[in-house]
């Protein structure tokens, strides 16, 4: 075909129903139409409408433009796009009538760009053409081939040559760039590999494409990537494909990237890989795998793929790459509708680095983003489920709503749920209301327009996976009889769920103004209960429930009976790092403004209970009232409460330890024996009882403005239970809800004094070793010392406790007289357990008892040396040499020439000598030491610094 000319088109406007393209070759000869055209015409019934004529394409070389006006195009032979582009406009249908292919050569190019409303379709009628067509074949092209809003279907790769057996819809042999956007590749087949797409070379990009119902006899039902090929799938869907291996995608050592793509319901594993070498390692980013026969992965895979050890943006479990393994919840996959239902876990779960979807939310996983209509959203009442995002704000609740047991509702950051009347929000299924630190989810009402308020969130046998994070629940009111009057903001019945960083405020109920908990096990982490009110349990009421409160704040709640902060009946609660403050019990002489316990067990660790009140002043424990209950109070602060801090009523069991009580009566009733009797001292040397409790002002930063941190001089610092985990500054736990960042003081460097470096001692002498004191600024900490001596191969240790000297009888040691005796000291501090070596290691000369000093060891001249240390504080050592027995005078003068002290005045034997100058009684300044002997005179400058 080297001499062939392009296809020429003859168009007769008079022909209104059909148009026929004839192929003219260079000799001008005219091809006859293929026989069987009548059967082909019958195919047009389903595709020809009054607006379109039919164009018959005999086969051969073609270029130019195919338009919707002349669609459908009936392909009756192999098409070759040999030179120049073929452009297919939106709305065109290409019907291939037999086992023909559309092939693009190196000089040709194909642009098939449809629109969302006018797509392009490549197909065949499988009834009249059961052998199907042979797909799009790309051998090479200098330009980028583009397919947008195209359907490529019902093709089959089959034949006698290897190149004919793979790539049902698309086959790429040589290097080429291809772009597919919003394309549907479905119901294609390949005898070998790549039922939908096969590429052994080239660079192919797919964005928001669907691969469905494709089949391969070998690998890659949807797509196959060969060793020299690169494919990137972004926001695509592979569903219902089939292959021996890799029903969704098969990667044979090529470059593969899957981003925000669904691979689900495929037969033959979702993703098959031939190798996990670093060069050909597939990239996975926030994909969804589900119900693939053979599992999500097959072949050599990365060990962390599928390990659900992380949480994605929607707080679903995912692997380290953001991949989830949940039902994508298609609208109707059996009918080929792969849109997402509103409760799909794929919504907002895609790669957050991709552009946001049209509704302004994070990208969804899969080819069809779920579009949330713009608000306001009117919710008339009844069952609710799916996803609520800020785009639908505000969600106006205009009737009682319920999340049914089998349903779930996800609420994204920034959503406002506004109640138009006294309606309830009941959860039997799963509620995932997750805001962020800057975008809360708010459940509220306008109390001016709706003075009767709303009826709160009511979790009744709800799914234990329910979560609320960074939510505000406000202005709820529980009204009615029995349970209807319990739990103004939140009511939980036989429900175990988790609340994190939630603000529960301005709610009211007879029991549990902020929250009422019956049965179940609940966790409140970083939550605030603020200005809620009721008869019992202004902030929370626990009834046969288990609750854990971590880093919570319970402020300004009020009741008319008891438990303004927390009330408990037959329950168990653990409070950690929690503040209960400024809660008030009005109009009652009953018990507790802060915490009230009846037949319950309560644990307080690192809590602060302060400035709670009762009017008139309660006879019970304003801080905590215990009736037939057990309390474990550890490393906590009770301060400035009106009335007693603790009231024990038939509650003698329990522990109160390592805590601070100040500014109120400590305890009434039958407290533990000895509680508050100061009989000892704690590690800070403060007076304490037998349980290490202290009665000192905790020195809170600002009680008025609710800053419960500790001032740096607080006696609560480092005074908590040493068995608890250390504070962030790695010190022993502080008391109270907030630790103070005051690391332990380091040991200060210290010097050795005597015997000095170079001194001579006798091996039978009792030698006294002196050193300076090392200081530790921590209150109550004690510095101890250990003296070390080393001679030859032996080292001896002598603990001295807090003394700064020790006398050692050298006669008891095995000394090597041929080497010097080395000595040094270590200082030890016990909070934390650290040590510091002295600044020097001194060496002294050893001589045996009665040994004569050899003359050649004597100094030859008089000499006065620099003192050590210098500058000095209080004591320094002065060394001098005497070559022969002489009278030596050593005097210290101040800067005015006045004599400060005489260190030596008398006959001195030959040798090297040392004297100590103790200037403890002298002021800081400059001094001079003058030595005279015979006709020798010398002066050294000394600097005393105190």
mmCIF file of C-alpha atoms in Angstrom, residues 620-755:
data_model
loop_
_atom_site.group_PDB
_atom_site.id
_atom_site.type_symbol
_atom_site.label_atom_id
_atom_site.label_comp_id
_atom_site.label_asym_id
_atom_site.label_seq_id
_atom_site.Cartn_x
_atom_site.Cartn_y
_atom_site.Cartn_z
ATOM 1 C CA UNK A 620 -21.430 17.280 101.918
ATOM 2 C CA UNK A 621 -18.252 17.175 99.859
ATOM 3 C CA UNK A 622 -18.317 20.083 97.468
ATOM 4 C CA UNK A 623 -15.290 18.635 95.680
ATOM 5 C CA UNK A 624 -16.387 14.988 95.754
ATOM 6 C CA UNK A 625 -19.190 13.205 97.585
ATOM 7 C CA UNK A 626 -18.822 9.443 98.039
ATOM 8 C CA UNK A 627 -21.815 7.421 99.192
ATOM 9 C CA UNK A 628 -21.135 3.694 99.414
ATOM 10 C CA UNK A 629 -18.502 4.267 96.731
ATOM 11 C CA UNK A 630 -14.823 3.626 96.185
ATOM 12 C CA UNK A 631 -12.434 6.344 95.067
ATOM 13 C CA UNK A 632 -8.831 6.249 93.927
ATOM 14 C CA UNK A 633 -7.415 9.788 93.892
ATOM 15 C CA UNK A 634 -3.851 10.071 92.651
ATOM 16 C CA UNK A 635 -1.645 13.064 91.792
ATOM 17 C CA UNK A 636 -4.585 15.450 91.788
ATOM 18 C CA UNK A 637 -5.386 18.886 93.210
ATOM 19 C CA UNK A 638 -8.449 19.884 95.240
ATOM 20 C CA UNK A 639 -8.391 23.598 95.973
ATOM 21 C CA UNK A 640 -10.627 26.514 96.889
ATOM 22 C CA UNK A 641 -13.883 24.561 96.950
ATOM 23 C CA UNK A 642 -16.582 25.827 99.335
ATOM 24 C CA UNK A 643 -17.245 23.171 101.937
ATOM 25 C CA UNK A 644 -15.116 20.083 102.270
ATOM 26 C CA UNK A 645 -13.013 18.703 99.455
ATOM 27 C CA UNK A 646 -14.090 15.115 100.181
ATOM 28 C CA UNK A 647 -17.105 13.632 101.920
ATOM 29 C CA UNK A 648 -16.955 9.920 102.781
ATOM 30 C CA UNK A 649 -20.390 8.508 103.615
ATOM 31 C CA UNK A 650 -20.162 4.767 104.249
ATOM 32 C CA UNK A 651 -17.177 4.834 101.926
ATOM 33 C CA UNK A 652 -14.078 4.058 103.971
ATOM 34 C CA UNK A 653 -12.450 2.076 101.149
ATOM 35 C CA UNK A 654 -10.315 3.792 98.591
ATOM 36 C CA UNK A 655 -6.984 5.585 98.224
ATOM 37 C CA UNK A 656 -6.022 9.231 98.339
ATOM 38 C CA UNK A 657 -2.334 9.701 97.523
ATOM 39 C CA UNK A 658 0.244 12.093 96.113
ATOM 40 C CA UNK A 659 -2.356 14.876 95.970
ATOM 41 C CA UNK A 660 -2.677 18.456 97.159
ATOM 42 C CA UNK A 661 -5.564 19.831 99.245
ATOM 43 C CA UNK A 662 -5.720 23.532 99.935
ATOM 44 C CA UNK A 663 -8.234 26.267 100.685
ATOM 45 C CA UNK A 664 -11.045 24.067 102.047
ATOM 46 C CA UNK A 665 -11.709 21.438 104.698
ATOM 47 C CA UNK A 666 -9.905 18.338 103.508
ATOM 48 C CA UNK A 667 -12.343 15.534 104.361
ATOM 49 C CA UNK A 668 -15.459 14.688 106.351
ATOM 50 C CA UNK A 669 -17.174 11.432 107.230
ATOM 51 C CA UNK A 670 -14.960 8.367 107.476
ATOM 52 C CA UNK A 671 -11.861 9.125 105.381
ATOM 53 C CA UNK A 672 -8.784 6.850 105.242
ATOM 54 C CA UNK A 673 -6.914 6.790 108.551
ATOM 55 C CA UNK A 674 -4.196 9.415 108.751
ATOM 56 C CA UNK A 675 -5.389 11.383 105.718
ATOM 57 C CA UNK A 676 -4.075 14.931 106.087
ATOM 58 C CA UNK A 677 -1.892 14.264 109.185
ATOM 59 C CA UNK A 678 1.515 15.690 108.304
ATOM 60 C CA UNK A 679 3.937 13.094 109.630
ATOM 61 C CA UNK A 680 6.690 13.042 107.014
ATOM 62 C CA UNK A 681 8.279 14.768 104.062
ATOM 63 C CA UNK A 682 8.018 14.140 100.333
ATOM 64 C CA UNK A 683 10.730 14.297 97.704
ATOM 65 C CA UNK A 684 10.527 18.090 97.654
ATOM 66 C CA UNK A 685 11.137 18.131 101.423
ATOM 67 C CA UNK A 686 7.589 19.439 101.957
ATOM 68 C CA UNK A 687 5.517 18.155 104.863
ATOM 69 C CA UNK A 688 3.121 15.406 103.872
ATOM 70 C CA UNK A 689 0.930 12.680 105.359
ATOM 71 C CA UNK A 690 1.565 8.949 105.142
ATOM 72 C CA UNK A 691 0.066 8.928 101.645
ATOM 73 C CA UNK A 692 2.377 11.721 100.404
ATOM 74 C CA UNK A 693 -0.493 14.208 100.258
ATOM 75 C CA UNK A 694 0.431 17.857 100.891
ATOM 76 C CA UNK A 695 -1.611 20.800 102.159
ATOM 77 C CA UNK A 696 -0.003 23.684 100.300
ATOM 78 C CA UNK A 697 -1.155 26.373 97.911
ATOM 79 C CA UNK A 698 -0.799 24.747 94.461
ATOM 80 C CA UNK A 699 0.084 28.134 92.959
ATOM 81 C CA UNK A 700 -2.190 27.897 89.941
ATOM 82 C CA UNK A 701 -1.435 30.480 87.271
ATOM 83 C CA UNK A 702 -4.825 32.212 87.266
ATOM 84 C CA UNK A 703 -7.882 30.741 88.938
ATOM 85 C CA UNK A 704 -10.129 33.619 87.871
ATOM 86 C CA UNK A 705 -9.380 33.174 84.184
ATOM 87 C CA UNK A 706 -9.343 29.383 84.472
ATOM 88 C CA UNK A 707 -5.658 28.884 83.812
ATOM 89 C CA UNK A 708 -4.937 25.798 85.900
ATOM 90 C CA UNK A 709 -1.320 25.406 84.906
ATOM 91 C CA UNK A 710 1.235 25.416 87.709
ATOM 92 C CA UNK A 711 3.539 28.310 88.404
ATOM 93 C CA UNK A 712 7.240 27.370 88.272
ATOM 94 C CA UNK A 713 7.512 27.545 92.072
ATOM 95 C CA UNK A 714 4.466 25.343 92.740
ATOM 96 C CA UNK A 715 4.984 22.643 95.405
ATOM 97 C CA UNK A 716 2.982 20.299 93.156
ATOM 98 C CA UNK A 717 5.815 20.079 90.637
ATOM 99 C CA UNK A 718 7.631 16.718 90.817
ATOM 100 C CA UNK A 719 5.414 15.769 93.789
ATOM 101 C CA UNK A 720 3.117 13.289 92.034
ATOM 102 C CA UNK A 721 3.186 9.524 92.111
ATOM 103 C CA UNK A 722 6.624 8.360 90.889
ATOM 104 C CA UNK A 723 5.000 5.145 89.648
ATOM 105 C CA UNK A 724 3.004 7.069 87.050
ATOM 106 C CA UNK A 725 4.475 7.829 83.617
ATOM 107 C CA UNK A 726 6.887 10.753 83.704
ATOM 108 C CA UNK A 727 5.848 14.185 82.491
ATOM 109 C CA UNK A 728 6.843 15.417 79.012
ATOM 110 C CA UNK A 729 9.924 17.097 80.527
ATOM 111 C CA UNK A 730 10.988 13.597 81.667
ATOM 112 C CA UNK A 731 10.584 14.404 85.345
ATOM 113 C CA UNK A 732 8.494 12.641 87.968
ATOM 114 C CA UNK A 733 4.811 13.382 87.516
ATOM 115 C CA UNK A 734 3.422 16.678 88.792
ATOM 116 C CA UNK A 735 0.119 16.938 90.623
ATOM 117 C CA UNK A 736 -2.924 18.261 88.786
ATOM 118 C CA UNK A 737 -4.267 18.302 85.228
ATOM 119 C CA UNK A 738 -1.404 20.297 83.717
ATOM 120 C CA UNK A 739 2.253 19.555 84.208
ATOM 121 C CA UNK A 740 4.756 22.354 84.432
ATOM 122 C CA UNK A 741 7.692 22.173 82.083
ATOM 123 C CA UNK A 742 10.455 22.414 84.654
ATOM 124 C CA UNK A 743 13.168 19.883 83.873
ATOM 125 C CA UNK A 744 15.445 18.734 86.627
ATOM 126 C CA UNK A 745 18.374 20.999 87.340
ATOM 127 C CA UNK A 746 21.689 19.627 86.146
ATOM 128 C CA UNK A 747 24.553 19.010 88.500
ATOM 129 C CA UNK A 748 26.985 21.894 88.497
ATOM 130 C CA UNK A 749 30.664 21.197 87.656
ATOM 131 C CA UNK A 750 33.025 20.934 90.624
ATOM 132 C CA UNK A 751 36.789 20.817 91.220
ATOM 133 C CA UNK A 752 39.204 18.631 93.132
ATOM 134 C CA UNK A 753 41.209 20.352 95.915
ATOM 135 C CA UNK A 754 43.806 18.169 97.584
ATOM 136 C CA UNK A 755 46.096 16.318 97.367
#
